[in-house]
Amino acid sequence: MANFSSLGVFTRAILVLALAREAFATPSQAPWQKQGHGRKKKWSRRSTSDSCPSSACYLAAPPEISAPKDNVWDGLTHEEAASVATWLFSQSDLNLTVSADAGEWDNSVLLVELLKPNKTEVIKYIDGDASAPTRYAHVVIDHRAAEDPYYQDLIVGPLPVDNTSTTWEALDYPFTRKTGGRVRNLDADRDTLYSELLYPISASIADITLDLWNGTALGLNNDTLYMWGIDPLWQDDGRITLWTQYWNSPTSGFGDSTLFPLGLYMKSDITGRDPAQWKFEGWLYNDIFYETTEEFRAAYFTEGFVKYGPNVDGEWAQTDRQGDIGSRYKVDSDSKYVEWMDFSFYVGFSRDTGMALYDVKYKGERVLYELGLQEALAHYAGNDPVQSGTSYLDSFYGFGPYAFELVQGYDCPAYATFLNTSFYTAETTHTHPNSICLFEFDADYPIQRHSTSDYVAVTKNVYFSIRSVSTVGNYDYMFTYSFYLDGSIGVEVRASGYIQSAYFAANEDYGFKIHDFLSGSMHDHVLNFKADFDIAGTENSVQLMTVAPVTKEYPWSGGKTRNTMHVERKFVESEDESRFNWAANGATQVLVVNKEAKNKHGELRGYRVAPAGGTAHLTVKDSTNLANAARWAEYDIQITKQHDHELSAAHPYNSQDVSDPPVDFSSYFNGESLDQTDLVMWLNLGMHHDGVTSHVETFGQKNDTCKLKYTPIDADLWSYTGDVVVRKFPFDPNNPFYQTGSI
Ligand SMILES: *[C@@H]1O[C@H](CO)[C@@H](O)[C@H](O)[C@H]1NC(C)=O
Ligand SMILES: *[C@@H]1O[C@H](CO)[C@@H](O)[C@H](O)[C@H]1NC(C)=O
Ligand SMILES: *[C@@H]1O[C@H](CO)[C@@H](O)[C@H](O)[C@H]1NC(C)=O
Ligand SMILES: *[C@@H]1O[C@H](CO)[C@@H](O)[C@H](O)[C@H]1NC(C)=O
Ligand SMILES: *[C@@H]1O[C@H](CO)[C@@H](O)[C@H](O)[C@H]1NC(C)=O
Ligand SMILES: *[C@@H]1O[C@H](CO)[C@@H](O)[C@H](O)[C@H]1NC(C)=O
Ligand SMILES: *[C@@H]1O[C@H](CO)[C@@H](O)[C@H](O)[C@H]1NC(C)=O
Ligand SMILES: [Cu+2]
């Protein structure tokens, strides 16, 4: 394959339909390399040769090369770090204690690393003949041997260390606050805090914690509760305030300890280093603040006191593999019916709009009656009448007739399952073989992971895609619907092919000059999808959940307000308010829910609809070209009550009578209630386009490729070790050890 330049487009727009109140993954994919072919589909298949030497058939290690310059950002060597550590401990004015022996009133070394060299010096080295910049170490000391403990940033050098020229000085040039590289340490007395304050107070209500949760937090080995709290500490009016909460203990090694809060909170004033000055300041339970233990105790033992249960570790909280690995996907090729994991759906196909999905079920319940393309608009603009006058509505040409055979190994993985599509034209039925593909794929990131000091869990993000490509004129639209293990569904459009270009003269406001007398022609793509959700039945509502900043006083905030945020919920009541755009900063979640269907926690069941990588509605307002032919392109999200007579957002002949088109989408909005009714979402994906040039290099790829043998790249999962630790003081380079711990 030769190098080639392309006036092509590689762009995408994605929506995710995610299960509400579940984490979801955003799909993303690497751009693929375009074959150089136009309307006549001719491509050079790359040969798969068996004549390669057998060694070449394995995934070869990348060749070793030599960097042109030293990597001056690469950190200290073991020897440098060890020599700095040794030197620091010989500086009596630093008064250091080795970390393992250091208590709350001893100084210790927190960090020894390379001080990043100044760019001014580095440039002279990497771009010129200067020698590499002098190296310095950045050191942080935890200075706790003082009434006012502090962290101290130091610069130590020059390196290598010697006893005459190496010095330390405060590092503060990178900081805006010039206080000699010192920052106060509010965390110096962690052990004393528990032993002198938190455990004794916890002991004073041990009868209550036993009664509530059959446990205590006393600092004993048989504790089943523990306490931790806010970060950062409250720092108001010169006082330091700590809030701690009780938590249940995990019963497994999965690192899920953040899932078991118990809802009882303790407030204390921990200003200064003298525990005698610290003060317990109250309890909070069920949003009621009690200033003293006596007050809390009295309330607790009063009849009618509301007690809630504990969160308890169990399978629900754990990330280990549960259940068997089952069959993955099944296809009825004749009926075009597909099952993958907990999903099932039917594939429909039409001349106007190509592939669509119907009766999409998750765990046996329908979530979408219909999910499919309605229309694709390419609205151009330019200083000439042809570009300015062009606004293709592509269903006129049809997506079905242009859904050609897919290229195995390029459009879809070679192992994909392929389906045929057919359409009627000129008294014939045409079949395009292999024009829909179905395949599983491993995302380049896991869908879940967690590590602890002695356990790691990670789950492959295997997803399932169905794809077709319609090449309508110069443009190739690649449509992909993807299904994920977390229940989410991705809708993705990628555009490729050739741009439509403009003559360059006086066209500056509409694009870039990209060849001798050529301009890219700016245009908006907007593609409308119908998503007819049915959540636990057809009667559904749309909830808008907005995260909003708020200034608020709480029962526990001591009469002061706090600047924070909260969630505001409302429903889209009718078609009078059901055409809108994605909120700035992703602040508003759009949820299709069923008010009558709650999950076991009492929350509404539903799907969230979210943009995931670029959506757009039409920039042009009240388009002169289109008049009423594409009102569907005006907003990101539009919701109507379902009617059998409001079947599609568009009509393939809308372009023939733009003022009075066969389907004027805006007339669907006539104030009907959207409260618990069968509703349809009309969602736009889009891209703002502008031609630029690109040049594709093949980076020395040979024509012949060999089949990859996977055996040598299978990972040995039991070789997982964790961190390699090399002790620096004393320096012990020959005895590394392994540990996966929090620092
Ligand atoms: C040095 O640190 C120790 C505690 O490790 C402390 O007792 C002593 O007062 C400190 N010396 C000076 C001069 O600060
Ligand atoms: C790096 O730049 C800072 C800020 O200009 C300067 O204070 C510092 O001395 C420089 N460091 C070296 C090693 O030249
Ligand atoms: C620096 O001095 C220490 C003792 O003060 C000595 O052990 C060490 O060898 C000296 N290092 C160098 C490089 O002279
Ligand atoms: C309470 O905790 C103790 C000790 O942890 C345990 O032996 C006992 O079974 C627990 N009781 C209940 C009711 O869970
Ligand atoms: C926990 O240990 C302490 C001290 O060893 C003991 O007094 C207490 O009874 C134990 N609590 C339980 C619930 O076993
Ligand atoms: C697809 O079309 C090809 C070519 O006409 C035919 O051989 C094949 O059986 C068709 N597949 C299905 C599932 O209909
Ligand atoms: C690849 O094949 C083409 C046509 O056979 C040939 O012209 C070209 O030189 C080959 N390229 C390489 C890198 O072998
Ligand atoms: Cu485009």
Tab-separated table of C-alpha atoms in Angstrom, residues 110-362:
chain	number	residue	atom	x	y	z
A	110	LEU	CA	8.930	12.234	53.185
A	111	LEU	CA	10.378	12.545	49.698
A	112	VAL	CA	13.594	12.464	47.717
A	113	GLU	CA	13.178	12.917	43.987
A	114	LEU	CA	14.616	14.771	41.030
A	115	LEU	CA	13.965	18.512	41.030
A	116	LYS	CA	12.599	19.106	37.548
A	117	PRO	CA	15.261	21.059	35.615
A	118	ASN	CA	14.359	24.534	34.347
A	119	LYS	CA	13.175	24.567	30.753
A	120	THR	CA	15.554	27.462	30.015
A	121	GLU	CA	18.490	25.163	30.746
A	122	VAL	CA	17.016	22.067	29.160
A	123	ILE	CA	16.346	23.780	25.831
A	124	LYS	CA	20.011	24.731	25.517
A	125	TYR	CA	20.826	21.063	25.943
A	126	ILE	CA	18.223	19.328	23.788
A	127	ASP	CA	18.191	21.937	21.021
A	128	GLY	CA	21.833	22.986	21.218
A	129	ASP	CA	25.319	22.054	22.309
A	130	ALA	CA	25.120	22.861	26.006
A	131	SER	CA	25.744	20.062	28.456
A	132	ALA	CA	22.879	18.580	30.432
A	133	PRO	CA	21.630	20.854	33.234
A	134	THR	CA	23.051	20.398	36.706
A	135	ARG	CA	20.914	18.027	38.691
A	136	TYR	CA	19.301	18.837	42.031
A	137	ALA	CA	17.121	16.825	44.356
A	138	HIS	CA	13.727	17.888	45.638
A	139	VAL	CA	13.307	16.827	49.254
A	140	VAL	CA	10.340	17.096	51.588
A	141	ILE	CA	10.863	16.939	55.325
A	142	ASP	CA	8.020	16.269	57.744
A	143	HIS	CA	9.082	18.636	60.494
A	144	ARG	CA	7.182	17.483	63.542
A	145	ALA	CA	9.656	18.210	66.346
A	146	ALA	CA	7.886	21.519	67.008
A	147	GLU	CA	4.736	23.007	68.527
A	148	ASP	CA	3.805	24.146	65.033
A	149	PRO	CA	4.670	21.211	62.777
A	150	TYR	CA	5.222	21.813	59.082
A	151	TYR	CA	6.174	20.228	55.779
A	152	GLN	CA	9.397	21.654	54.389
A	153	ASP	CA	10.299	21.644	50.677
A	154	LEU	CA	14.055	21.653	50.132
A	155	ILE	CA	16.362	21.854	47.164
A	156	VAL	CA	19.456	19.727	47.645
A	157	GLY	CA	22.447	19.768	45.333
A	158	PRO	CA	24.226	20.028	43.080
A	159	LEU	CA	24.394	16.317	42.401
A	160	PRO	CA	26.374	14.137	42.682
A	161	VAL	CA	26.550	14.752	46.410
A	162	ASP	CA	29.841	15.720	47.928
A	163	ASN	CA	30.744	16.994	51.356
A	164	THR	CA	31.857	20.447	50.248
A	165	SER	CA	29.588	21.830	47.524
A	166	THR	CA	26.260	20.125	48.285
A	167	THR	CA	23.881	22.266	50.303
A	168	TRP	CA	20.212	22.385	51.139
A	169	GLU	CA	18.028	25.422	50.969
A	170	ALA	CA	14.341	26.062	51.161
A	171	LEU	CA	12.583	25.482	47.852
A	172	ASP	CA	9.967	28.091	47.142
A	173	TYR	CA	10.563	29.502	43.674
A	174	PRO	CA	7.781	27.312	42.158
A	175	PHE	CA	5.232	28.462	44.744
A	176	THR	CA	3.157	31.637	44.852
A	177	ARG	CA	3.329	31.832	48.633
A	178	LYS	CA	6.859	32.682	49.702
A	179	THR	CA	7.100	31.159	53.165
A	180	GLY	CA	10.426	29.415	52.854
A	181	GLY	CA	8.877	26.258	51.427
A	182	ARG	CA	6.897	25.590	54.594
A	183	VAL	CA	3.293	24.367	54.814
A	184	ARG	CA	1.649	23.696	58.163
A	185	ASN	CA	0.968	20.046	58.969
A	186	LEU	CA	-2.493	19.383	60.429
A	187	ASP	CA	-1.919	15.639	60.406
A	188	ALA	CA	0.968	15.282	62.844
A	189	ASP	CA	-0.920	13.706	65.730
A	190	ARG	CA	-2.964	11.022	64.036
A	191	ASP	CA	-2.235	8.274	66.599
A	192	THR	CA	-2.803	10.488	69.604
A	193	LEU	CA	-6.009	11.749	68.072
A	194	TYR	CA	-7.452	8.253	68.132
A	195	SER	CA	-6.035	7.155	71.477
A	196	GLU	CA	-6.753	10.370	73.395
A	197	LEU	CA	-9.951	11.594	71.785
A	198	LEU	CA	-11.855	9.390	69.345
A	199	TYR	CA	-11.638	5.996	71.075
A	200	PRO	CA	-12.442	7.276	74.586
A	201	ILE	CA	-15.507	9.097	73.268
A	202	SER	CA	-16.490	6.062	71.229
A	203	ALA	CA	-16.155	3.993	74.411
A	204	SER	CA	-18.626	6.310	76.144
A	205	ILE	CA	-21.331	5.182	73.704
A	206	ALA	CA	-20.176	1.562	73.273
A	207	ASP	CA	-23.577	0.392	74.548
A	208	ILE	CA	-25.228	2.354	71.711
A	209	THR	CA	-22.865	1.127	68.968
A	210	LEU	CA	-23.371	-2.442	70.216
A	211	ASP	CA	-27.116	-1.949	70.186
A	212	LEU	CA	-27.148	-0.365	66.728
A	213	TRP	CA	-24.533	-2.494	64.975
A	214	ASN	CA	-23.334	-5.190	67.375
A	215	GLY	CA	-19.857	-3.682	67.372
A	216	THR	CA	-17.430	-1.210	68.898
A	217	ALA	CA	-14.610	1.036	67.751
A	218	LEU	CA	-12.190	1.171	70.676
A	219	GLY	CA	-8.808	0.583	69.053
A	220	LEU	CA	-8.865	-3.098	70.111
A	221	ASN	CA	-8.124	-6.095	67.918
A	222	ASN	CA	-11.714	-7.278	68.135
A	223	ASP	CA	-13.174	-3.966	66.878
A	224	THR	CA	-15.706	-4.514	64.105
A	225	LEU	CA	-16.272	-0.796	63.568
A	226	TYR	CA	-13.852	1.899	62.679
A	227	MET	CA	-13.907	5.665	62.357
A	228	TRP	CA	-12.681	8.089	59.729
A	229	GLY	CA	-13.804	11.375	58.426
A	230	ILE	CA	-13.465	14.549	56.472
A	231	ASP	CA	-10.575	15.645	54.315
A	232	PRO	CA	-9.568	18.427	54.412
A	233	LEU	CA	-10.294	19.357	57.983
A	234	TRP	CA	-12.499	22.397	58.544
A	235	GLN	CA	-10.234	25.413	58.976
A	236	ASP	CA	-12.359	28.306	60.207
A	237	ASP	CA	-11.625	31.209	62.560
A	238	GLY	CA	-8.282	29.708	63.562
A	239	ARG	CA	-9.992	26.520	64.760
A	240	ILE	CA	-9.468	23.047	63.286
A	241	THR	CA	-12.575	20.881	63.254
A	242	LEU	CA	-12.764	17.159	62.547
A	243	TRP	CA	-15.900	15.197	61.649
A	244	THR	CA	-15.575	11.438	61.832
A	245	GLN	CA	-18.069	8.759	60.921
A	246	TYR	CA	-18.530	5.177	62.036
A	247	TRP	CA	-18.016	2.534	59.353
A	248	ASN	CA	-18.617	-1.174	59.370
A	249	SER	CA	-15.603	-3.378	58.678
A	250	PRO	CA	-15.262	-5.219	55.401
A	251	THR	CA	-15.261	-8.986	55.793
A	252	SER	CA	-13.273	-9.654	52.633
A	253	GLY	CA	-9.989	-8.587	51.099
A	254	PHE	CA	-11.622	-6.790	48.198
A	255	GLY	CA	-10.910	-3.271	49.365
A	256	ASP	CA	-14.584	-2.374	49.464
A	257	SER	CA	-14.422	-0.672	52.865
A	258	THR	CA	-15.887	2.610	51.585
A	259	LEU	CA	-19.267	0.937	51.104
A	260	PHE	CA	-20.301	0.482	54.725
A	261	PRO	CA	-21.029	3.861	56.344
A	262	LEU	CA	-23.193	3.681	59.446
A	263	GLY	CA	-24.648	7.175	59.679
A	264	LEU	CA	-23.411	8.291	63.117
A	265	TYR	CA	-21.019	11.250	63.071
A	266	MET	CA	-18.819	12.818	65.716
A	267	LYS	CA	-17.623	16.425	65.736
A	268	SER	CA	-14.478	17.520	67.525
A	269	ASP	CA	-12.202	20.532	67.784
A	270	ILE	CA	-8.599	19.365	67.367
A	271	THR	CA	-6.791	22.699	67.225
A	272	GLY	CA	-3.150	22.601	68.336
A	273	ARG	CA	-0.925	19.778	69.518
A	274	ASP	CA	-2.082	19.538	73.118
A	275	PRO	CA	-4.708	16.783	73.440
A	276	ALA	CA	-5.894	18.421	76.659
A	277	GLN	CA	-7.154	21.323	74.538
A	278	TRP	CA	-9.063	19.123	72.091
A	279	LYS	CA	-12.829	19.040	72.540
A	280	PHE	CA	-15.631	16.723	71.610
A	281	GLU	CA	-18.425	18.927	70.168
A	282	GLY	CA	-21.384	16.726	69.365
A	283	TRP	CA	-23.107	13.839	67.626
A	284	LEU	CA	-25.155	13.811	64.409
A	285	TYR	CA	-27.590	11.005	63.644
A	286	ASN	CA	-30.406	11.005	61.078
A	287	ASP	CA	-29.865	14.717	60.364
A	288	ILE	CA	-30.326	15.682	64.042
A	289	PHE	CA	-27.427	17.314	65.861
A	290	TYR	CA	-26.837	16.609	69.583
A	291	GLU	CA	-24.348	18.909	71.270
A	292	THR	CA	-23.464	16.493	74.073
A	293	THR	CA	-23.283	12.773	74.600
A	294	GLU	CA	-25.876	13.108	77.382
A	295	GLU	CA	-28.303	14.759	74.982
A	296	PHE	CA	-27.726	12.046	72.347
A	297	ARG	CA	-27.999	9.276	74.933
A	298	ALA	CA	-31.238	10.664	76.319
A	299	ALA	CA	-32.741	10.905	72.856
A	300	TYR	CA	-31.495	7.452	71.898
A	301	PHE	CA	-33.194	5.784	74.835
A	302	THR	CA	-36.420	7.706	74.371
A	303	GLU	CA	-39.279	5.739	72.887
A	304	GLY	CA	-39.812	6.529	69.211
A	305	PHE	CA	-36.146	7.231	68.457
A	306	VAL	CA	-35.658	6.276	64.773
A	307	LYS	CA	-32.866	3.719	64.260
A	308	TYR	CA	-31.614	2.590	60.875
A	309	GLY	CA	-29.738	-0.579	59.996
A	310	PRO	CA	-26.078	-1.005	59.100
A	311	ASN	CA	-24.525	-1.498	55.671
A	312	VAL	CA	-22.942	-4.933	55.772
A	313	ASP	CA	-20.289	-6.408	53.478
A	314	GLY	CA	-21.415	-9.166	51.148
A	315	GLU	CA	-21.435	-10.318	47.572
A	316	TRP	CA	-23.261	-7.139	46.517
A	317	ALA	CA	-20.210	-5.100	47.429
A	318	GLN	CA	-17.483	-7.279	46.020
A	319	THR	CA	-15.771	-7.268	42.671
A	320	ASP	CA	-14.654	-10.867	42.372
A	321	ARG	CA	-16.018	-12.969	39.536
A	322	GLN	CA	-19.490	-14.208	40.319
A	323	GLY	CA	-21.251	-16.912	38.364
A	324	ASP	CA	-20.129	-18.921	35.384
A	325	ILE	CA	-18.852	-17.685	32.062
A	326	GLY	CA	-21.739	-18.426	29.742
A	327	SER	CA	-22.361	-18.391	26.013
A	328	ARG	CA	-21.930	-14.971	24.477
A	329	TYR	CA	-23.839	-14.258	21.328
A	330	LYS	CA	-26.353	-16.026	19.165
A	331	VAL	CA	-27.755	-14.954	15.822
A	332	ASP	CA	-30.787	-16.056	13.839
A	333	SER	CA	-29.493	-14.931	10.442
A	334	ASP	CA	-32.788	-15.444	8.633
A	335	SER	CA	-34.879	-13.527	11.128
A	336	LYS	CA	-32.066	-11.127	11.959
A	337	TYR	CA	-32.520	-11.717	15.672
A	338	VAL	CA	-29.553	-11.381	18.014
A	339	GLU	CA	-28.819	-12.245	21.628
A	340	TRP	CA	-25.692	-11.166	23.471
A	341	MET	CA	-25.288	-11.602	27.205
A	342	ASP	CA	-28.447	-10.112	28.751
A	343	PHE	CA	-29.426	-8.203	25.595
A	344	SER	CA	-31.600	-9.263	22.679
A	345	PHE	CA	-32.922	-7.363	19.653
A	346	TYR	CA	-34.208	-7.631	16.104
A	347	VAL	CA	-32.511	-5.919	13.188
A	348	GLY	CA	-34.676	-4.125	10.630
A	349	PHE	CA	-33.571	-2.644	7.377
A	350	SER	CA	-35.146	-0.119	5.023
A	351	ARG	CA	-34.299	1.675	1.810
A	352	ASP	CA	-34.647	5.108	3.390
A	353	THR	CA	-32.701	4.759	6.599
A	354	GLY	CA	-30.829	1.447	6.519
A	355	MET	CA	-30.340	-0.574	9.668
A	356	ALA	CA	-32.487	-0.120	12.782
A	357	LEU	CA	-32.944	-2.101	15.991
A	358	TYR	CA	-36.297	-3.162	17.396
A	359	ASP	CA	-37.533	-4.685	20.623
A	360	VAL	CA	-34.234	-4.208	22.403
A	361	LYS	CA	-34.481	-6.165	25.641
A	362	TYR	CA	-32.212	-6.205	28.659
